[in-house]
C-alpha atoms as a PDB file:
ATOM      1  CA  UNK A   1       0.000   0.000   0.000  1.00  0.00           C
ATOM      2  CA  UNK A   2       1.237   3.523  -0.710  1.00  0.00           C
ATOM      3  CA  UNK A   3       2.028   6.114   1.680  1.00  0.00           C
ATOM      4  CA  UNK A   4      -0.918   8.289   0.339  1.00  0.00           C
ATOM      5  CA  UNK A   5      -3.700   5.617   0.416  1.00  0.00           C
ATOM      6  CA  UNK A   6      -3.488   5.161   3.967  1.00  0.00           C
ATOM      7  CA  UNK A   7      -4.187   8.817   4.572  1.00  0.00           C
ATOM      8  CA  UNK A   8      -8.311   8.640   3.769  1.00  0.00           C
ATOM      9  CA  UNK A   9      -8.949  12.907   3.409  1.00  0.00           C
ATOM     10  CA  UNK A  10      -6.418  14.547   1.378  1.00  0.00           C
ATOM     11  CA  UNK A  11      -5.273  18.687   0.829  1.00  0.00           C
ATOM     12  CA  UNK A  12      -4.567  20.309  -1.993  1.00  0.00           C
ATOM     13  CA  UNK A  13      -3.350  24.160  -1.949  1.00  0.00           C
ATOM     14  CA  UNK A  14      -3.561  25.317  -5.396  1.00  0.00           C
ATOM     15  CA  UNK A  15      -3.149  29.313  -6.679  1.00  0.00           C
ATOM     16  CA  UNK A  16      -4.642  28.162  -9.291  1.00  0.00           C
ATOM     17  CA  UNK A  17      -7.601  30.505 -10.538  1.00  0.00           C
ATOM     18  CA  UNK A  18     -10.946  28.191 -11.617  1.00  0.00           C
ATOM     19  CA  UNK A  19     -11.086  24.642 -11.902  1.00  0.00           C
ATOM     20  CA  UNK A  20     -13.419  23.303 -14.206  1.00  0.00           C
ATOM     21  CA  UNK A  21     -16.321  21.409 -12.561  1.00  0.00           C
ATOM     22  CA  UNK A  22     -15.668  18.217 -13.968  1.00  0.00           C
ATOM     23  CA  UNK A  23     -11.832  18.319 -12.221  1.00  0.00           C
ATOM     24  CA  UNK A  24     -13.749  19.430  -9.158  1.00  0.00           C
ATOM     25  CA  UNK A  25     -16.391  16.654  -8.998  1.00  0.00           C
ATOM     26  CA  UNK A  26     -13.299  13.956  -9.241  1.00  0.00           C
ATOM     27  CA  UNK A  27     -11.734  15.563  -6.930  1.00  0.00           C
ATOM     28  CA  UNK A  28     -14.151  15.402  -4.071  1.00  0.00           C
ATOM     29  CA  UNK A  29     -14.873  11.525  -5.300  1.00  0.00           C
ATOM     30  CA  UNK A  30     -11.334  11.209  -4.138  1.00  0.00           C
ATOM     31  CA  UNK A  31     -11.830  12.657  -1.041  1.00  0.00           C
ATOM     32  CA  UNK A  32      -9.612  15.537  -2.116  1.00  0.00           C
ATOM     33  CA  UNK A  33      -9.842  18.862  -0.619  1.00  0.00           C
ATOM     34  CA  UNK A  34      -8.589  21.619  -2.311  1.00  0.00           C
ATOM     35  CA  UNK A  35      -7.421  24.872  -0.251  1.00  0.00           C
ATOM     36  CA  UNK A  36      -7.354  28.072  -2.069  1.00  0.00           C
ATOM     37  CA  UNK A  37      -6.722  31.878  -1.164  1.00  0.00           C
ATOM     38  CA  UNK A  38     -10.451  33.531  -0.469  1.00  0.00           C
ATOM     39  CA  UNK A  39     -10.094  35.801  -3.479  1.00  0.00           C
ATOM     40  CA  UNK A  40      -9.796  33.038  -5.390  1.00  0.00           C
ATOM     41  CA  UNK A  41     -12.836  31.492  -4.538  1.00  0.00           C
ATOM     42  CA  UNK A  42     -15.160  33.534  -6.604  1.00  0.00           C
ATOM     43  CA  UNK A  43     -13.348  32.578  -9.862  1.00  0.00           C
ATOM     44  CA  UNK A  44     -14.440  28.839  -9.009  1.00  0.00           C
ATOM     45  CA  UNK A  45     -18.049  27.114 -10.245  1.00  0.00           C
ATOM     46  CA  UNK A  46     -20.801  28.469  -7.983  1.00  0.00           C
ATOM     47  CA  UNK A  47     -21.622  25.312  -6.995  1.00  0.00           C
ATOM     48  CA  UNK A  48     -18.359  24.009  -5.338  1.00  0.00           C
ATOM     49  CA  UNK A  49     -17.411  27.460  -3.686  1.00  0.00           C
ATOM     50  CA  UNK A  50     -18.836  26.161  -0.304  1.00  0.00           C
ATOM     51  CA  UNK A  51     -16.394  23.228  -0.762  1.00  0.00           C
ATOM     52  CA  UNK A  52     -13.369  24.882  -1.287  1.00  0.00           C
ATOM     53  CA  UNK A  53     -11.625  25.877   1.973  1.00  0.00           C
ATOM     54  CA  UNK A  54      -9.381  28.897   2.625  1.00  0.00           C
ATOM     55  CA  UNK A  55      -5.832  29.086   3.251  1.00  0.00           C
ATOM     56  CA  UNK A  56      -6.980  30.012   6.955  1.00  0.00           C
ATOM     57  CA  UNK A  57      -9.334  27.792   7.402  1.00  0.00           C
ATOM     58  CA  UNK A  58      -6.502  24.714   6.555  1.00  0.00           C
ATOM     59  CA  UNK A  59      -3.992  26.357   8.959  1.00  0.00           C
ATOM     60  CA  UNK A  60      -6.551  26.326  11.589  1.00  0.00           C
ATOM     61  CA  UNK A  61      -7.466  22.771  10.780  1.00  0.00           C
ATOM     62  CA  UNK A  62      -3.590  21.825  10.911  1.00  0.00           C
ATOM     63  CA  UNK A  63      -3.282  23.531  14.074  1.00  0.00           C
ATOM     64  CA  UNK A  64      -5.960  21.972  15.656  1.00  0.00           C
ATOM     65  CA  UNK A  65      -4.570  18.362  14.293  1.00  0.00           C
ATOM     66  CA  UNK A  66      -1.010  18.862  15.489  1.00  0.00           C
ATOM     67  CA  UNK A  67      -2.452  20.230  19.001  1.00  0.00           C
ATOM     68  CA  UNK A  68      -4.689  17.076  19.615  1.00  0.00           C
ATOM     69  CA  UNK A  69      -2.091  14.893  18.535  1.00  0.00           C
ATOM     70  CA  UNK A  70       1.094  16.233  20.680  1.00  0.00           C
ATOM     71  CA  UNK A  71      -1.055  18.423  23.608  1.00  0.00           C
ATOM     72  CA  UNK A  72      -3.087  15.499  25.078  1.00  0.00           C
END
C-alpha cells in the first residue's frame, strides 16, 4: 500500500484561478480537498465554492490536528 492511500482525506493548496467542474467533482470523489486563497474562490463554479476551503481555514485545521495529537 502507498504512503498516500493510507491517509483517507487529502489537501490540496492550489493558486490556481478556476477549476473546471468536472476536475472538481473527481476531486471530491477522491476525497480531495482543495485549499485556495479567499479571493480566489469567486473565480471557481458556484456550486463548489462552499467546498473549497481557505488558506486560513486549513492552517486552523492543521493547528488543531497537530495540538490534539502532541497536547493530550
Amino acid at each position: 500500500m502507498l504512503k498516500g492511500e493510507r491517509v483517507p482525506n487529502k489537501h490540496l493548496l492550489t493558486l490556481q484561478q478556476g477549476v473546471s467542474e468536472n476536475l472538481l467533482e473527481e476531486m471530491e470523489n477522491a476525497r480531495l480537498q482543495l485549499v485556495v486563497p479567499e479571493p480566489y474562490h469567486k473565480q471557481y463554479p458556484e456550486v463548489y465554492r462552499d467546498k473549497l476551503w481557505s488558506v486560513s481555514k486549513f492552517i486552523d485545521y492543521a493547528n488543531e490536528k497537530f495540538y490534539r495529537i502532541y497536547h493530550i
